[in-house]
C-alpha cells in the first residue's frame, strides 16, 4: 500500500528513525509546519495536502500524486475525527498511534485490522489483543459443554463449581489470614474484596495452636450464606476441620501424616477435597530433600485414596530452607504423578520477601505453569503484597494464554506492567541551548488563601479534598482523578492564590498516583 503518514516537526526524527528500513508498504511522510502533533487539525491537513500535489516516498525513490495515496495515517493525539479528511481528499484516513514510536506497530496491522477515524491505533490494537486474550479465558469457565467434557479427564477435578486441572487456568485461592480475629462484617467485606479481585476460591485462615471449632463453623457458614464461592478451612486441627466440614466447606487445607486418620472419614462423608502435605507436624517432621517430600506425599495420597486430594510439596521462602529445592520437589512430583492436582503456595515466598509483589507473583506463576500447578495460593497479609490476588489472577491468565498459544508471556493483551513502560514513548528533544536558564528555588513561603484550605486524603477508593474555611470543615469534593477535583474547585471559585493552585495540583496528582498504585498517601509527604 501507499501510505502517507502525517506528523509534526518535533516527532519527525522519531518517525523517520522508526520507518527508515520498513519494507512492507511504500511510505510517504508529510511534516506539518507545527511543532507538536497534537495541535494538528483535519483542516490543516486538507489545506497543506491541496497545496502540494506531489509527495516523495521516504523508503523508496518514488514520488506520487496525493490522489494516488491508498491511506492517510494522522497522529493519534489529534483531537478531531479524521472523517473530514477522508471526505475532502477522497482518501481513507485513520488515526495512527498516540506515540510516534508505535508507528511500526500500526503499519504491521493495516492489512489485517481496520483502523479507526476516532480512536488511536495503538489503543485499538491493545484492545483487540485484550479481547482475544479474554475470549480464550472465558472459553474455560464453568458451564459449557466443552468444560463438562474436560472434567471427564482424570487430570481435571471440580471443587464446588470451580473446574481446575491441567486443561484449565491455574485457580487462585485467597487466604483470609487470622480470620477468627475479624468481625462478621469485616470477614464478609474481605471475602467480597477477594472475589472482586479475582479469587476463584476463598480460604479461612485459622490461628495455629488454638482450638476454635465453633468459630470455624460460624465463619464457613457465614461465607456460604452470603457468597456462592468455594470455601476452604485452613487448619491442621481435627476439631476445626470437622466443624468446617459440618458447615459444608468445599476444601480442607490441610491433611498430613499426623492428622489425616482423625478426619478422613468426615472428609469422605462430606465429599470434600483435601490438600495433603508431606509433613507430620504432630511430630515436628518436615522432609527437606525433594525426593523425600515427593515420596511422603505419595504415601499419604495412598492412605487417602478414598478422597479427592491435591498435593502440596510446600513452597519454601527464599533461603528458608530452599526455594530451589522446593520447586524441584514440585517438578519431581508432577513428573511422577502427571494427573494429580498440584498446589503452589506463592504467598509463602511473596509475603517473606521485601519486594513489590507483582513481579514476584508473575515469575512464580510462570514457574507454576511450567511445573503443572493447578492452584495458586496467597494471602494479602502485608502492604507490599496488597493486590496479590488480582496480580495472580492476571498472571495465571497470562500463563494460560501463553501455554495455549505456545509462546512466551509477552504482548498477550494483558500484563502486570504497572510502574514501567511496555512500549516506547515519544522522546521529543527540544533544543534549549540558546534559551536563558532560570534556576528554580523552593523557598517554602506560605501565604494563606482567604477562600480556604484543603486537606487531601485517600479513602474508599476516592480522592477526598476536604475544604476548611475559618478552621471549620465546610465541604468535601470527591473523585477518582486529580483533574475532576481541581476543575470542580475552579468552577466553584474556591481558590484565589496562584501558589495555592499550583500546590493543590501537585498534591492532588500525588493522591491520584497513590490511589492507582494502592500506596499510602499523606499530604505534604512523598509517596516514593
XYZ file of C-alpha atoms in Angstrom:
528
model
C 0.000 0.000 0.000
C 0.999 3.640 -0.488
C 0.623 5.124 2.992
C 1.018 8.792 3.872
C 1.994 9.485 7.483
C 1.192 12.921 8.875
C 3.246 14.247 11.787
C 4.550 17.399 13.471
C 8.055 18.849 13.444
C 9.190 17.506 16.819
C 8.113 13.941 16.060
C 9.679 13.921 12.568
C 13.061 12.408 13.612
C 11.323 9.666 15.625
C 9.086 8.693 12.700
C 11.997 8.729 10.239
C 14.152 6.582 12.504
C 11.373 4.030 13.035
C 10.403 3.629 9.370
C 13.745 4.073 7.595
C 14.116 0.334 6.971
C 10.419 -0.525 6.686
C 9.709 -2.607 3.554
C 6.123 -3.903 3.766
C 4.498 -0.687 2.452
C 5.535 2.285 0.337
C 5.659 5.082 2.885
C 5.306 8.828 2.456
C 5.769 11.441 5.178
C 4.231 14.884 5.448
C 5.567 17.070 8.239
C 3.132 19.821 9.149
C 4.659 23.245 9.944
C 3.579 22.786 13.555
C 5.919 21.631 16.349
C 3.520 19.400 18.294
C 1.486 16.716 16.521
C -1.435 17.091 18.944
C -2.056 20.602 17.568
C -2.594 19.332 14.018
C -6.204 19.509 12.791
C -8.042 17.931 9.843
C -8.444 21.363 8.221
C -4.686 21.954 8.310
C -4.016 18.547 6.765
C -6.535 19.177 3.993
C -5.079 22.630 3.307
C -1.452 21.506 3.028
C -2.283 18.405 1.012
C -4.030 20.572 -1.561
C -1.089 22.993 -1.663
C 1.380 20.342 -2.856
C 0.067 17.559 -5.036
C 3.316 15.560 -5.401
C 4.830 13.849 -2.379
C 8.051 11.869 -2.021
C 8.393 8.363 -0.628
C 10.565 8.043 2.439
C 11.699 4.437 1.882
C 11.935 4.400 -1.934
C 12.943 6.862 -4.666
C 9.342 7.148 -5.844
C 7.050 10.149 -5.914
C 3.286 10.057 -6.029
C 0.374 12.409 -6.545
C -1.644 12.774 -3.376
C -4.624 11.331 -5.278
C -2.785 8.012 -5.642
C -2.216 7.502 -1.924
C -4.083 4.484 -0.534
C -4.265 5.578 3.103
C -3.507 8.558 5.329
C -2.436 7.987 8.919
C -2.699 11.018 11.203
C -1.227 11.487 14.685
C -3.193 9.557 17.307
C -3.158 12.610 19.559
C -5.050 14.732 17.042
C -8.252 15.622 18.883
C -10.634 15.627 15.917
C -12.068 12.762 13.911
C -10.385 12.000 10.560
C -13.672 11.682 8.640
C -13.412 15.216 7.247
C -10.009 14.416 5.708
C -11.425 11.326 4.067
C -14.387 13.230 2.662
C -12.404 16.206 1.309
C -9.427 14.294 -0.107
C -11.298 11.101 -1.008
C -8.581 9.026 0.641
C -9.205 6.594 3.526
C -7.886 8.405 6.605
C -7.363 6.991 10.069
C -5.791 7.814 13.376
C -2.340 6.447 13.968
C -0.706 5.785 17.351
C -0.609 8.265 20.216
C 3.152 7.736 20.398
C 5.243 8.214 17.263
C 7.442 5.330 18.450
C 4.485 2.959 17.872
C 4.211 3.724 14.147
C 5.627 0.317 13.093
C 3.082 -1.447 15.292
C 0.368 0.365 13.322
C 1.871 -0.290 9.901
C 2.135 -4.001 10.687
C -1.627 -4.411 11.093
C -3.169 -2.144 8.433
C -3.817 -5.139 6.142
C -5.428 -7.277 8.815
C -7.286 -4.850 11.077
C -9.461 -1.854 10.263
C -8.158 1.322 11.834
C -10.449 3.942 13.346
C -11.263 7.519 12.401
C -11.640 8.428 16.076
C -9.577 6.040 18.235
C -5.764 5.926 18.205
C -4.342 2.814 16.528
C -2.288 1.619 19.492
C -5.374 1.617 21.715
C -7.337 -0.332 19.089
C -4.560 -2.897 18.782
C -4.196 -3.418 22.513
C -7.963 -3.571 22.982
C -8.123 -6.280 20.319
C -5.272 -8.189 21.990
C -7.124 -7.960 25.311
C -10.428 -9.126 23.819
C -8.750 -12.095 22.128
C -6.953 -12.989 25.375
C -10.112 -12.849 27.466
C -12.026 -14.887 24.877
C -9.555 -17.712 25.467
C -10.023 -17.432 29.240
C -13.825 -17.235 29.025
C -13.905 -20.415 26.970
C -12.691 -22.266 30.044
C -15.280 -21.042 32.533
C -17.802 -23.397 34.119
C -20.993 -24.341 32.325
C -20.143 -25.035 28.705
C -20.296 -28.453 27.085
C -16.552 -28.224 26.485
C -15.907 -27.844 30.225
C -18.068 -30.838 31.054
C -16.108 -32.925 28.569
C -12.794 -31.794 30.031
C -13.962 -32.697 33.538
C -14.264 -36.310 32.427
C -10.467 -36.449 32.150
C -8.560 -37.834 35.117
C -6.312 -34.754 35.292
C -9.235 -32.370 35.966
C -11.491 -32.034 39.008
C -14.347 -29.871 40.243
C -14.316 -28.088 43.607
C -17.891 -26.928 44.135
C -18.477 -25.301 40.713
C -14.851 -24.373 40.033
C -13.150 -26.615 37.443
C -9.404 -26.994 37.846
C -6.671 -29.158 36.430
C -4.243 -29.337 33.579
C -6.773 -28.153 30.964
C -7.718 -25.004 32.897
C -6.018 -21.801 34.055
C -4.375 -22.067 37.461
C -7.058 -21.175 40.016
C -6.495 -18.549 42.685
C -7.124 -19.464 46.326
C -7.071 -16.369 48.509
C -6.397 -16.843 52.224
C -8.070 -14.565 54.744
C -5.253 -14.652 57.296
C -6.174 -14.594 61.013
C -9.837 -14.858 60.110
C -11.041 -15.584 63.705
C -9.901 -12.072 64.680
C -12.275 -10.405 62.209
C -15.809 -9.266 62.920
C -18.553 -10.783 60.770
C -18.907 -7.576 58.767
C -15.164 -7.363 58.189
C -14.998 -11.029 57.163
C -17.813 -10.603 54.638
C -16.199 -7.433 53.326
C -12.871 -9.239 52.925
C -14.462 -12.130 51.038
C -16.210 -9.691 48.709
C -12.926 -7.914 48.047
C -11.192 -11.230 47.282
C -13.909 -12.306 44.843
C -13.874 -8.906 43.150
C -10.083 -9.196 42.856
C -10.433 -12.500 41.010
C -10.210 -15.204 43.665
C -11.724 -18.465 42.442
C -11.846 -19.854 45.995
C -11.616 -18.316 49.461
C -9.652 -19.791 52.356
C -10.370 -19.181 56.055
C -7.039 -18.999 57.870
C -7.410 -20.233 61.460
C -4.990 -19.437 64.303
C -2.226 -22.042 64.596
C -2.028 -23.692 68.011
C -5.564 -22.730 69.025
C -8.710 -24.857 69.193
C -11.723 -22.921 67.969
C -14.150 -25.284 66.193
C -17.231 -23.159 66.909
C -15.644 -20.162 65.214
C -14.598 -22.314 62.250
C -18.201 -23.439 61.759
C -19.581 -19.895 62.067
C -17.174 -18.426 59.534
C -17.660 -21.113 56.897
C -21.440 -20.900 57.345
C -21.389 -17.098 57.158
C -19.488 -17.082 53.881
C -21.606 -19.877 52.426
C -24.781 -17.999 53.316
C -23.577 -14.821 51.598
C -21.458 -15.904 48.636
C -21.591 -18.629 46.015
C -17.872 -19.409 46.125
C -15.837 -22.498 47.089
C -14.630 -22.161 50.696
C -11.686 -23.891 52.359
C -10.774 -24.192 56.041
C -7.065 -23.652 56.712
C -6.031 -25.618 59.791
C -4.394 -28.868 60.895
C -6.642 -29.060 63.962
C -9.022 -32.055 63.552
C -11.800 -30.410 65.584
C -11.712 -27.265 63.445
C -11.616 -29.360 60.269
C -14.681 -31.332 61.359
C -16.548 -28.127 62.206
C -15.651 -26.635 58.816
C -16.916 -29.777 57.115
C -20.113 -29.662 59.154
C -20.625 -26.138 57.770
C -20.134 -27.631 54.285
C -16.715 -26.266 53.373
C -15.542 -27.472 49.977
C -11.826 -27.873 50.644
C -9.719 -28.793 53.680
C -6.305 -27.187 53.972
C -4.606 -29.394 55.104
C -4.120 -33.076 55.949
C -0.736 -34.542 56.842
C 0.584 -37.781 58.345
C -0.260 -36.523 61.830
C -3.955 -35.680 61.452
C -5.367 -37.489 58.404
C -6.612 -40.576 60.278
C -8.726 -38.407 62.606
C -10.683 -36.666 59.867
C -10.536 -38.758 56.708
C -13.919 -40.396 57.322
C -15.551 -36.992 57.802
C -13.935 -35.686 54.623
C -15.294 -38.667 52.698
C -18.771 -38.318 54.202
C -18.962 -34.655 53.169
C -17.421 -35.337 49.745
C -14.900 -32.543 50.253
C -11.472 -32.204 48.646
C -8.249 -32.020 50.673
C -4.815 -30.516 50.287
C -2.232 -33.003 51.562
C 1.205 -32.152 52.982
C 4.377 -34.272 53.163
C 4.724 -33.409 56.877
C 3.842 -34.765 60.281
C 3.567 -31.599 62.324
C 2.458 -33.558 65.394
C 5.987 -34.992 65.457
C 7.647 -31.863 64.056
C 8.615 -33.727 60.878
C 9.194 -31.725 57.693
C 11.168 -33.511 54.956
C 13.782 -31.292 53.301
C 15.173 -33.350 50.409
C 12.934 -33.083 47.316
C 12.564 -36.827 46.752
C 11.658 -37.336 50.428
C 8.865 -34.779 50.109
C 7.564 -36.453 46.992
C 7.612 -39.945 48.479
C 5.957 -38.719 51.678
C 3.173 -37.122 49.628
C 2.715 -40.269 47.563
C 2.488 -42.374 50.706
C -0.146 -40.076 52.235
C -2.063 -39.980 48.969
C -2.352 -43.779 49.054
C -3.627 -43.613 52.621
C -6.229 -41.084 51.417
C -7.179 -42.915 48.233
C -10.903 -42.742 49.020
C -10.990 -38.919 48.958
C -10.068 -36.263 46.389
C -6.561 -34.960 47.208
C -4.443 -32.050 45.989
C -0.710 -32.368 46.655
C 1.229 -29.529 48.266
C 5.007 -30.213 48.239
C 5.383 -26.957 50.242
C 6.953 -23.938 48.548
C 9.671 -22.629 50.871
C 10.550 -18.951 51.337
C 13.862 -17.882 49.827
C 16.759 -19.115 51.989
C 14.425 -20.876 54.405
C 15.108 -23.675 53.745
C 15.431 -23.618 49.971
C 13.060 -22.191 47.409
C 15.005 -24.001 44.702
C 14.711 -27.405 46.354
C 11.005 -26.921 46.967
C 10.435 -26.061 43.300
C 12.422 -29.173 42.384
C 10.112 -31.173 44.678
C 7.059 -29.741 42.878
C 8.534 -30.567 39.485
C 9.545 -34.058 40.584
C 6.065 -34.731 41.982
C 4.480 -33.649 38.709
C 6.795 -35.911 36.684
C 5.924 -38.936 38.841
C 2.216 -38.065 39.150
C 1.190 -36.438 35.864
C -2.575 -36.403 36.510
C -2.719 -35.398 40.201
C -3.788 -31.850 41.151
C -0.881 -29.728 42.423
C -0.952 -26.894 44.962
C 1.542 -23.979 44.759
C 1.852 -21.699 47.798
C 3.010 -18.472 46.177
C 2.306 -16.443 49.320
C 4.973 -18.402 51.209
C 7.516 -16.566 49.063
C 5.931 -13.178 48.349
C 4.995 -12.429 51.965
C 8.555 -13.136 53.139
C 10.387 -11.087 50.535
C 10.839 -7.327 50.643
C 9.916 -6.680 47.038
C 6.824 -5.437 45.236
C 4.550 -8.407 44.802
C 3.533 -8.078 41.150
C 6.876 -9.166 39.687
C 7.236 -11.933 42.260
C 3.733 -13.189 41.508
C 4.328 -13.078 37.754
C 7.542 -15.111 37.913
C 6.178 -17.669 40.373
C 3.047 -18.057 38.247
C 5.277 -18.763 35.270
C 7.149 -21.404 37.263
C 3.821 -22.800 38.441
C 2.599 -23.086 34.860
C 5.773 -24.873 33.750
C 5.588 -27.460 36.534
C 1.853 -28.005 36.057
C 0.485 -26.326 39.201
C -3.313 -26.066 39.431
C -3.913 -23.831 42.482
C -2.010 -20.633 43.277
C -2.382 -19.792 46.968
C -1.802 -16.438 48.635
C -2.971 -14.185 51.446
C -2.728 -10.405 51.312
C -1.247 -10.017 54.760
C 1.072 -7.037 54.224
C 1.047 -3.714 52.381
C 3.702 -4.866 49.912
C 1.511 -7.796 48.855
C -1.724 -5.830 48.606
C -3.487 -6.708 45.325
C -1.704 -10.086 45.162
C -4.919 -11.915 44.317
C -5.603 -9.619 41.389
C -1.976 -9.912 40.288
C -2.033 -13.708 40.482
C -5.307 -13.840 38.559
C -3.779 -11.739 35.788
C -0.551 -13.759 35.855
C -2.460 -17.041 35.748
C -4.413 -15.855 32.701
C -1.193 -14.702 31.036
C 0.484 -18.059 31.573
C -2.560 -19.994 30.389
C -2.789 -17.955 27.182
C 0.960 -18.304 26.593
C 0.671 -22.048 27.127
C -2.293 -22.351 24.750
C -0.529 -20.296 22.064
C 2.855 -21.969 22.673
C 4.539 -18.600 23.061
C 6.286 -16.513 25.707
C 4.057 -14.412 28.013
C 4.596 -11.152 26.119
C 2.277 -8.972 24.006
C -0.715 -11.066 25.070
C -3.160 -8.206 25.605
C -2.942 -8.481 29.398
C 0.083 -7.773 31.573
C 1.341 -6.868 35.038
C 3.373 -3.837 33.989
C 2.474 -1.020 36.389
C 5.427 1.264 37.138
C 7.458 0.877 33.968
C 6.616 1.155 30.263
C 5.774 -1.745 27.984
C 6.266 0.282 24.800
C 8.455 3.166 23.697
C 7.086 6.623 24.251
C 7.813 9.728 22.192
C 11.127 11.192 23.225
C 10.877 14.587 21.578
C 14.018 16.660 22.018
C 13.744 20.440 22.304
C 16.930 22.454 21.850
C 17.238 24.716 24.910
C 20.862 25.825 24.445
C 20.023 29.378 23.366
C 17.341 29.936 25.999
C 18.041 31.800 29.252
C 18.246 29.260 32.086
C 16.384 30.080 35.282
C 17.482 28.148 38.365
C 14.365 27.200 40.310
C 14.331 27.755 44.068
C 11.757 26.475 46.563
C 11.742 28.957 49.437
C 8.920 27.359 51.411
C 6.971 30.611 51.778
C 3.284 30.168 52.506
C 0.516 32.760 52.422
C -2.933 31.527 53.491
C -5.689 31.608 50.887
C -8.571 33.743 52.124
C -11.061 31.401 50.412
C -9.954 28.436 52.474
C -7.588 25.491 52.500
C -7.862 21.806 51.636
C -6.961 18.642 53.491
C -6.478 15.854 50.959
C -6.959 12.222 51.927
C -7.451 8.968 50.030
C -10.145 6.614 51.306
C -12.824 4.283 49.936
C -11.047 4.291 46.549
C -11.598 8.033 46.183
C -9.561 11.207 46.487
C -11.206 13.414 49.112
C -10.461 17.145 49.177
C -11.894 18.472 52.454
C -12.484 22.237 52.371
C -11.694 24.193 55.546
C -12.894 27.768 55.935
C -12.167 29.646 59.132
C -10.753 26.391 60.552
C -14.087 24.622 60.069
C -14.859 21.766 57.649
C -17.438 23.048 55.174
C -17.442 20.583 52.243
C -15.687 17.570 50.724
C -15.053 17.145 47.000
C -14.534 13.551 45.875
C -13.392 11.931 42.640
C -11.005 9.316 41.323
C -8.872 11.819 39.398
C -6.979 14.971 40.293
C -8.381 16.760 37.273
C -12.008 16.254 38.269
C -11.348 17.723 41.710
C -9.356 20.774 40.618
C -11.897 21.565 37.880
C -14.679 21.436 40.477
C -12.657 23.717 42.768
C -12.210 26.203 39.920
C -15.887 26.013 38.901
C -16.930 26.850 42.445
C -14.336 29.623 42.768
C -12.854 28.082 45.933
C -9.267 29.225 45.375
C -7.724 32.669 44.944
C -3.926 32.378 45.039
C -1.712 31.038 42.222
C 0.738 29.351 44.577
C -2.172 27.641 46.345
C -3.497 26.392 42.993
C -0.053 25.085 41.991
C 0.414 23.369 45.348
C -3.065 21.847 45.214
C -2.467 20.484 41.710
C 0.770 18.852 42.884
C -0.855 17.216 45.913
C -3.936 16.042 44.022
C -1.765 14.361 41.394
C 0.241 12.641 44.153
C -3.028 11.433 45.650
C -4.182 10.082 42.269
C -0.898 8.200 41.772
C -1.170 6.754 45.277
C -4.764 5.708 44.588
C -3.803 3.950 41.341
C -0.843 2.164 42.910
C -2.516 1.322 46.232
C 0.141 3.278 48.104
C -0.310 5.257 51.278
C -0.869 8.961 50.701
C -0.159 11.586 53.355
C -0.382 15.219 52.335
C 2.963 17.062 52.129
C 4.958 13.810 52.238
C 6.451 11.983 49.218
C 4.732 8.789 48.083
C 8.015 7.197 46.967
